[in-house]
Tab-separated table of C-alpha atoms in Angstrom:
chain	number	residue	atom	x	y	z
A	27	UNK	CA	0.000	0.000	0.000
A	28	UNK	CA	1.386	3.147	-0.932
A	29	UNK	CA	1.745	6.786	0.631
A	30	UNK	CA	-1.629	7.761	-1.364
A	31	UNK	CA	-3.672	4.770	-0.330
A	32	UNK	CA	-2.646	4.957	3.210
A	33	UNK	CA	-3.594	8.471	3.373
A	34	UNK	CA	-6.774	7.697	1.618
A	35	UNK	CA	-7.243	5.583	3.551
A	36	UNK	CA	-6.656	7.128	7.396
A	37	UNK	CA	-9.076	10.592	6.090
A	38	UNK	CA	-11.978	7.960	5.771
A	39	UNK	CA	-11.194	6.527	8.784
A	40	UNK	CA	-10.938	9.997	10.682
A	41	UNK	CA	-13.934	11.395	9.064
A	42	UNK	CA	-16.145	8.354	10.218
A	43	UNK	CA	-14.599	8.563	13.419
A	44	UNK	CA	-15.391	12.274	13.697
A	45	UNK	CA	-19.101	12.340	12.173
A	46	UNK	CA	-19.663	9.242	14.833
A	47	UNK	CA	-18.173	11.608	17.554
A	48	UNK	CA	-20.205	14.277	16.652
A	49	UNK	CA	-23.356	12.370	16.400
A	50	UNK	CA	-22.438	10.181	19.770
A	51	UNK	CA	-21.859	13.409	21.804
A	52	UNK	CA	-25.121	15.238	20.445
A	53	UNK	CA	-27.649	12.869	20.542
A	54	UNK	CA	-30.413	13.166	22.704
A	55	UNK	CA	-33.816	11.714	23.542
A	56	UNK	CA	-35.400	14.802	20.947
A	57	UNK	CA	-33.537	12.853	18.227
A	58	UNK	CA	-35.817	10.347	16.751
A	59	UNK	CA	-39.114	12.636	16.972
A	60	UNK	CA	-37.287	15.380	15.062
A	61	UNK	CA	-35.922	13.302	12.447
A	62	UNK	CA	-39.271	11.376	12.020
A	63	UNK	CA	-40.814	14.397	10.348
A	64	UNK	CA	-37.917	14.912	8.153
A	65	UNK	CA	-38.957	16.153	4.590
A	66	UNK	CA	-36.685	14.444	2.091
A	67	UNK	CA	-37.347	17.161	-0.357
A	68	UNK	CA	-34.803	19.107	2.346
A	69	UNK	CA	-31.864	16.676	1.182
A	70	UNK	CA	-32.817	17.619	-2.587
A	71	UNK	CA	-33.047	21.121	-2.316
A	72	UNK	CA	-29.750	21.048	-0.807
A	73	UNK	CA	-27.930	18.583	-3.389
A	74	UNK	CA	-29.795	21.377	-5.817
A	75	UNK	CA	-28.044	24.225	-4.104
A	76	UNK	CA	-24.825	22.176	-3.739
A	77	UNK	CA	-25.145	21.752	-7.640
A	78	UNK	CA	-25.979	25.449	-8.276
A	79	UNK	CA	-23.005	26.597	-6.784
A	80	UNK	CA	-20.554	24.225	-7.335
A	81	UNK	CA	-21.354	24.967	-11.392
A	82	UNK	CA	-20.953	28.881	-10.757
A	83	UNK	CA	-17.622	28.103	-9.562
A	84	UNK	CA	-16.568	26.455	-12.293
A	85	UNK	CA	-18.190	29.490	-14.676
A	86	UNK	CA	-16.366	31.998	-12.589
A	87	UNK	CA	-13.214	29.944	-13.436
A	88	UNK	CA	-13.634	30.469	-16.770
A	89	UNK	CA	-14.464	34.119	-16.418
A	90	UNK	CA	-11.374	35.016	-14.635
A	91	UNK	CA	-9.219	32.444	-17.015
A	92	UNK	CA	-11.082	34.747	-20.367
A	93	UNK	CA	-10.115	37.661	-18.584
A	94	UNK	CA	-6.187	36.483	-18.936
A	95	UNK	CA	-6.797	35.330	-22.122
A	96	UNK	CA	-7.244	31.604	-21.415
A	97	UNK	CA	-10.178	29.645	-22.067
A	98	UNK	CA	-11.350	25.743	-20.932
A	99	UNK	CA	-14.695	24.198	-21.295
A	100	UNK	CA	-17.137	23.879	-18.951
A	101	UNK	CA	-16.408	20.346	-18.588
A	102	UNK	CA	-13.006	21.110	-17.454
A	103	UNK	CA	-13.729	23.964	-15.137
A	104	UNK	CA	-15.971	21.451	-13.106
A	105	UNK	CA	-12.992	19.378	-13.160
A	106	UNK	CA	-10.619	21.700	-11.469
A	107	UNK	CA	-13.978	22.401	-9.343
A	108	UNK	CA	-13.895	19.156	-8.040
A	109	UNK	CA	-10.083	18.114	-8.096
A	110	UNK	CA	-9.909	21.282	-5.465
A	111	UNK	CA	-12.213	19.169	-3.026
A	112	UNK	CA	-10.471	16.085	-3.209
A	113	UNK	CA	-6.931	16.792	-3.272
A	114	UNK	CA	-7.542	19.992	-0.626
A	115	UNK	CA	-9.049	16.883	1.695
A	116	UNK	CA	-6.021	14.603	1.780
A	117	UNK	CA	-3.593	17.479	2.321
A	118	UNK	CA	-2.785	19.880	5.811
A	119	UNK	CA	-4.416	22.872	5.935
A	120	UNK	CA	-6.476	21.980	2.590
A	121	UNK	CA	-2.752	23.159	0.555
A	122	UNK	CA	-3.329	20.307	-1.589
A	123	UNK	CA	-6.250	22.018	-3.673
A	124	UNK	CA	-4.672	25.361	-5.535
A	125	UNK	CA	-2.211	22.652	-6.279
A	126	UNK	CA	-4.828	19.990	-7.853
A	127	UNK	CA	-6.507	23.272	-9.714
A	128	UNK	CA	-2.979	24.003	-10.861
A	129	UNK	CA	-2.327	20.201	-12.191
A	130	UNK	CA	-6.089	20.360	-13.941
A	131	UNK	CA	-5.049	23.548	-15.500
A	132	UNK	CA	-1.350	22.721	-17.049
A	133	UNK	CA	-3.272	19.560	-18.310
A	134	UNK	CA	-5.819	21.552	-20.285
A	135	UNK	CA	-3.345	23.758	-21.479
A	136	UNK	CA	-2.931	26.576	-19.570
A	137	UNK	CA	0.365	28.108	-18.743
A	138	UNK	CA	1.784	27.150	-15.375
A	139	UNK	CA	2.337	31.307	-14.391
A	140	UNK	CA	-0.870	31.727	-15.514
A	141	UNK	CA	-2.755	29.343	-13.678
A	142	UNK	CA	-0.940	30.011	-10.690
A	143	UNK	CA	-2.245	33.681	-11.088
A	144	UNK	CA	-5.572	32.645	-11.495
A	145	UNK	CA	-6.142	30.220	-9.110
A	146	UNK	CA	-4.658	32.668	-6.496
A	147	UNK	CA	-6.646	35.253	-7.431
A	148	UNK	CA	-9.683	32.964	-7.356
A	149	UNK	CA	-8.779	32.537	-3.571
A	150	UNK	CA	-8.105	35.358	-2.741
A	151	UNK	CA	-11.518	36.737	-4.245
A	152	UNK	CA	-13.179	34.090	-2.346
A	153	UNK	CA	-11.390	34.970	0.924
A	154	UNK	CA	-11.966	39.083	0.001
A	155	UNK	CA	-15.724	38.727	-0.206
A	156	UNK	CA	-15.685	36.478	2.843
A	157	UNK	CA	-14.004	39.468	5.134
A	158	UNK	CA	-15.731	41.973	3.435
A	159	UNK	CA	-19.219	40.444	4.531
A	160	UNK	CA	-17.855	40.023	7.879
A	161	UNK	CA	-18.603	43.538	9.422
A	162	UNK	CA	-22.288	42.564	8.481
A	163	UNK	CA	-22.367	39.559	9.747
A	164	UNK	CA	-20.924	40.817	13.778
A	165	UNK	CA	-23.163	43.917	13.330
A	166	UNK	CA	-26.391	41.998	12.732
A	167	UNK	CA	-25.429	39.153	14.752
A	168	UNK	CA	-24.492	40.373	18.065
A	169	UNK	CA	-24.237	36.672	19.735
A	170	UNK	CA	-22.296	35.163	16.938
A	171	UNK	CA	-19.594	35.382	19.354
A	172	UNK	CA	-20.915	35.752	22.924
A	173	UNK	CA	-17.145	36.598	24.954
A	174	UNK	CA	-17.188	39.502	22.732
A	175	UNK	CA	-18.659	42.815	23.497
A	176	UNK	CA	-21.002	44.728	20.545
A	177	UNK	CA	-18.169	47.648	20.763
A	178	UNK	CA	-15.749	44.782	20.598
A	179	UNK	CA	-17.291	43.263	17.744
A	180	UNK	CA	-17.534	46.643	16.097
A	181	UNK	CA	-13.874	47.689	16.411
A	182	UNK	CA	-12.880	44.334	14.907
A	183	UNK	CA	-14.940	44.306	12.277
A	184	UNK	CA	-13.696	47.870	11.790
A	185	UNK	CA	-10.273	46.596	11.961
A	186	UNK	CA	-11.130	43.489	9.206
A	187	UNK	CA	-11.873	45.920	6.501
A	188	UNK	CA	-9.828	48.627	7.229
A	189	UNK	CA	-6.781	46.076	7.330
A	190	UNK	CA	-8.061	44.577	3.509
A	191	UNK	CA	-8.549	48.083	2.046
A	192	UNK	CA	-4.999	49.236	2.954
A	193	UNK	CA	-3.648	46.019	1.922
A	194	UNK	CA	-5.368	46.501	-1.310
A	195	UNK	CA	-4.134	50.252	-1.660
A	196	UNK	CA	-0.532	48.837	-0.829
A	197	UNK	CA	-0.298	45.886	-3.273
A	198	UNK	CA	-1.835	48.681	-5.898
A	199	UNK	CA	0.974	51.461	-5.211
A	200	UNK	CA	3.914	48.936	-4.637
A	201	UNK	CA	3.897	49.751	-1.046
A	202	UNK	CA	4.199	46.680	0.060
A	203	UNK	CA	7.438	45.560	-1.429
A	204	UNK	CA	10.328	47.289	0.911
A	205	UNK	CA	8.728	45.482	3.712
A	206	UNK	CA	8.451	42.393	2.434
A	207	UNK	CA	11.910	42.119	0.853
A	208	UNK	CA	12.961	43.374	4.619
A	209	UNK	CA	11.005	40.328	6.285
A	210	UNK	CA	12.470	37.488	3.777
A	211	UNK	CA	16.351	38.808	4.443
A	212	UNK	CA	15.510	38.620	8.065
A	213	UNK	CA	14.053	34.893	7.520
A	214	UNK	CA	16.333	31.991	7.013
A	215	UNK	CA	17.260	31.834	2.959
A	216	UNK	CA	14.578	29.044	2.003
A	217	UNK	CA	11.478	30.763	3.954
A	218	UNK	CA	12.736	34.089	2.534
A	219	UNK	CA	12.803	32.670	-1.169
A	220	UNK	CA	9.225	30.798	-0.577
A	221	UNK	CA	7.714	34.796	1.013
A	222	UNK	CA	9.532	36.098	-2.749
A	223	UNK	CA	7.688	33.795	-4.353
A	224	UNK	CA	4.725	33.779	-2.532
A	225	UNK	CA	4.868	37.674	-2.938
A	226	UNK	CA	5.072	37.979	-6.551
A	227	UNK	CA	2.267	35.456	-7.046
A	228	UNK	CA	0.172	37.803	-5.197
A	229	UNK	CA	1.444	40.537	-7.612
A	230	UNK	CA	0.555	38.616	-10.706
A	231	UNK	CA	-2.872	37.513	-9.155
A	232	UNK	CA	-3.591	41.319	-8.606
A	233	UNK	CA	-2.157	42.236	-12.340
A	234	UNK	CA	-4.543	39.582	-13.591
A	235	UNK	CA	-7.410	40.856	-11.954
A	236	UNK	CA	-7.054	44.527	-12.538
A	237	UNK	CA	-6.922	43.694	-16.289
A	238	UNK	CA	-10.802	44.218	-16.985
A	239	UNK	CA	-12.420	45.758	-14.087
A	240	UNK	CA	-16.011	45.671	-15.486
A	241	UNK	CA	-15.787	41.928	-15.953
A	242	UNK	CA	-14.403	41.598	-12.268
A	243	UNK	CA	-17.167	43.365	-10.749
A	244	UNK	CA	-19.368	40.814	-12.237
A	245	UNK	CA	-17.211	38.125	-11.506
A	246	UNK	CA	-17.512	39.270	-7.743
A	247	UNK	CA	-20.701	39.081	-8.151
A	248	UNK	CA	-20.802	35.850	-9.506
A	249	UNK	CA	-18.496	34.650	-6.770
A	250	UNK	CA	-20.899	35.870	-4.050
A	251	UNK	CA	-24.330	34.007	-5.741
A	252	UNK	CA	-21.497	31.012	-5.705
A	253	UNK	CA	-21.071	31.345	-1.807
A	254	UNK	CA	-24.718	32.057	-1.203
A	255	UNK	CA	-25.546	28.045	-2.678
A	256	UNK	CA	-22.701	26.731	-1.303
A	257	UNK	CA	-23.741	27.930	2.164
A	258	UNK	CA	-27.732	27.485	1.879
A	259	UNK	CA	-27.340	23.852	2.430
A	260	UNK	CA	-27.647	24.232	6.073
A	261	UNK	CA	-30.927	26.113	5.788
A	262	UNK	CA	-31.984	23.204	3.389
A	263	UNK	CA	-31.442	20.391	5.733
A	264	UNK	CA	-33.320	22.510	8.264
A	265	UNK	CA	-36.106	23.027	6.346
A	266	UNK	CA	-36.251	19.223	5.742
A	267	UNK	CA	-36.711	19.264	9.447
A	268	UNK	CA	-39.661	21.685	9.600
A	269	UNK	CA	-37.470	24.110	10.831
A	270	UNK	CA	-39.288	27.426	10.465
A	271	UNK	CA	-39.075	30.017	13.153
A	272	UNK	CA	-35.238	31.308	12.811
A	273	UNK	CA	-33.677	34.415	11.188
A	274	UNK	CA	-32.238	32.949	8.144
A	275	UNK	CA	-30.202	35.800	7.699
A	276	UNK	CA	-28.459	34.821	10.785
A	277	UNK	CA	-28.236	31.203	9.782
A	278	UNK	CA	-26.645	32.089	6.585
A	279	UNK	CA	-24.262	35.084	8.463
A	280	UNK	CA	-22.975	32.054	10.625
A	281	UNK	CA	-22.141	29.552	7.800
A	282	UNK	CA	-20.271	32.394	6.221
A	283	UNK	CA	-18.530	33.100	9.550
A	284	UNK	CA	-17.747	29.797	9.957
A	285	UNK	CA	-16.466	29.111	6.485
A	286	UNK	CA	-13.571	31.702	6.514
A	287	UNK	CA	-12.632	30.618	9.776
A	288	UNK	CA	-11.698	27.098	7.941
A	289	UNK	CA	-9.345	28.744	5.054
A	290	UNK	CA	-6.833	29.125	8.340
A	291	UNK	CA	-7.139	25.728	9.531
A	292	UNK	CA	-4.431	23.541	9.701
A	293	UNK	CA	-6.551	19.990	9.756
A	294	UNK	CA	-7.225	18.568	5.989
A	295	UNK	CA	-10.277	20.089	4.916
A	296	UNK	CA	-10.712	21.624	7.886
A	297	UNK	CA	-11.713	17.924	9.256
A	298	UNK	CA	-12.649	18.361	13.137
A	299	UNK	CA	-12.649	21.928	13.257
A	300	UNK	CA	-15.779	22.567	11.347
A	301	UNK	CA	-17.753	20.289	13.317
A	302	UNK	CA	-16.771	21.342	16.663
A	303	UNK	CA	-17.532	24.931	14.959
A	304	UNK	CA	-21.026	23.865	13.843
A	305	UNK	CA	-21.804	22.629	17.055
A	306	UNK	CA	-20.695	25.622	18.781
A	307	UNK	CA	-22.291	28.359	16.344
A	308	UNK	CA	-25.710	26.461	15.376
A	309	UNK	CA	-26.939	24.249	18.850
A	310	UNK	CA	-29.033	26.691	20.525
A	311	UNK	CA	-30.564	27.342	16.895
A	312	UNK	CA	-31.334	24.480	15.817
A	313	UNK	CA	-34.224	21.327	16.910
A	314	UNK	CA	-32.590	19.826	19.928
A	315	UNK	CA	-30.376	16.838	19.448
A	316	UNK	CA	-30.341	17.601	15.995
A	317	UNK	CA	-27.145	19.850	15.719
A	318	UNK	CA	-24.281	16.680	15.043
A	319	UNK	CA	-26.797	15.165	12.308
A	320	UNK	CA	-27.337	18.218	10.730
A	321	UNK	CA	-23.216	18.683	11.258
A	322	UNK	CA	-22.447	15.520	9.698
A	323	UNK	CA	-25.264	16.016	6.890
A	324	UNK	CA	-23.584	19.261	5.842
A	325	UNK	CA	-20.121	17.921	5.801
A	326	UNK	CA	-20.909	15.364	3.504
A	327	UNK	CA	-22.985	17.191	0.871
A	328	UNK	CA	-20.806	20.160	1.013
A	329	UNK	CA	-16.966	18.319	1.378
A	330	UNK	CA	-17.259	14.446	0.978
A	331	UNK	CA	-19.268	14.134	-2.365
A	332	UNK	CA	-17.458	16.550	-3.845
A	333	UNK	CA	-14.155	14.894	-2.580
A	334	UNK	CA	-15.830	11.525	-3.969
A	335	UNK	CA	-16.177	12.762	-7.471
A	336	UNK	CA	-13.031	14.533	-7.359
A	337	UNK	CA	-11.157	11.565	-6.643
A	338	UNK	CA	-13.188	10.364	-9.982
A	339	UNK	CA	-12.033	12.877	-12.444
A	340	UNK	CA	-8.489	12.715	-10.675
A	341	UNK	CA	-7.835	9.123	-11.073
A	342	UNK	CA	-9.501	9.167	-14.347
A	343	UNK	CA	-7.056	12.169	-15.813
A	344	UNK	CA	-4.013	11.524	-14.341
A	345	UNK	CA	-4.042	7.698	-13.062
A	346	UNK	CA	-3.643	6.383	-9.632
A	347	UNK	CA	0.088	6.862	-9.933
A	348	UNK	CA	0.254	10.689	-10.588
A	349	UNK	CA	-1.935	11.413	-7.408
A	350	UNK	CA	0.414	8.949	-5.603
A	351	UNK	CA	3.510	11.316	-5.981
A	352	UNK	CA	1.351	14.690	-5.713
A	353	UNK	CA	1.121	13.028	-1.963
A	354	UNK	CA	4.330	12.365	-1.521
A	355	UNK	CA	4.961	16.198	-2.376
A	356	UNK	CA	2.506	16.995	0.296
């Protein structure tokens, strides 16, 4: 058995163990009478919204690859889609996926510069309209996190998007550059080389994006409806359960909240961690006993079948073999 099998092999063993966790610790005697009035049409609507975004991913792939001057089909934008979840599930800190979009790209043609650009700028986007929303989300939502004060919450939302617009105005003006060439000669040689390169990435990511700023207001846009299907499979499972009297804006604030938090993550896929931070964001809102099914639901329509058919398309382009050594890398 080799490095990719055994790896395959332990992440379905630690998400079983986890989901059974979950489920173990949350159960209660409510259990059985919620879930006996579950709606199945709750489990469609969310493989629907799964489906919905998931596909506007994979057209604001090829929006952002036309704006470079690149184009793929549709076919293969869904594949990058998907090699992202399965490769970003096997590796620390989901790393493993830019690289899988990377790998999908090269294959279908594109240059490796700029695919690197555009995948980075894809995250970045992603991460952008996450912090950006953020503000919102602790303004509205008050007891999204209860140790914090509201003038707490306030001054660090203030902080969030004061910190991304001068970060923005920096990267524009090439302020940023003294300091960081200052950090990497203070770092040993290989870190300093890997901020360099990490650096001017970022620079090409930002050149790509500035390139047609009409078509990246859309594709913002597009990236947001994206996020907005992506996340509504929570409120799709709950309304499977009849659940009915909750501020979905809240419920939707929360999943957004909760999603950035697992970009920093260091588990793969953010295995563990977004459990524990479904449990701890969504139990007093949701039928009790319920909260670790409706954890485990989401995880595997929104994560595991994606990883499933990712490891598809993966194996089926580039052979058992290929993916072996791309874990070996990791």
């Amino acid at each position: 058995m080799n490095k990719f099998h055994r790896r395959l092999a332990f992440i379905i063993l630690l998400l079983f163990l986890i989901s059974w966790l979950v489920i173990y610790f949350t159960v209660d005697i409510n259990t059985l009478a919620n879930l006996t009035v579950f709606k199945p049409t709750g489990i469609l609507l969310a493989l629907v919204s799964i489906s919905i975004g998931l596909f506007l991913d994979g057209t604001r792939l090829m929006h952002i690859l036309k704006v470079s001057d690149e184009k793929i089909s549709l076919r293969e934008a869904m594949q990058v889609v998907f090699g992202n979840y399965f490769l970003a599930l096997l590796t620390p800190g989901a790393t493993g996926g830019a690289v899988a979009q990377m790998i999908f790209l090269k294959k279908f043609g594109i240059p490796t510069g700029k695919a690197t650009a555009v995948i980075l700028g894809k995250t970045l986007m992603t991460i952008a309209f996450l912090i950006l929303t953020t503000p919102f989300i602790f303004l509205y939502d008050s007891k999204i996190l209860s140790m914090l004060s509201d003038t707490a919450l306030f001054f660090t939302s203030l902080f969030l998007v004061v910190l991304f617009i001068g970060l923005c105005v920096a990267l524009k003006y090439h302020l940023l550059s003294r300091v960081i060439i200052k950090i990497a000669k203070a770092l040993p040689i290989y870190r300093g080389h890997q901020l360099l390169v990490l650096f001017k990435e970022i620079n090409e990511a930002a050149r790509v994006l500035k390139k047609s700023p009409v078509m990246m207001v859309l594709i913002c846009i597009e990236s947001g409806i994206s996020l907005v299907f992506l996340y509504a499979i929570l409120p799709c499972l709950m309304y499977g359960l009849g659940v009915t009297n909750v501020d979905w804006i809240v419920i939707m604030g929360r999943m957004f909240f909760l999603n950035m938090l697992l970009y920093f993550t260091p588990t793969p896929g953010g295995s563990g961690v977004a459990e524990g931070g479904f449990i701890l964001l969504f139990s007093h809102l949701v039928p009790a006993g319920t909260v670790g099914i409706l954890a485990v639901a989401w995880r595997i329509i929104s994560e595991y079948l994606p990883f499933v058919i990712g490891l598809f398309y993966t194996v089926k382009v580039f052979g058992e073999e290929f993916i072996s050594k791309q874990t070996e890398k990791a």
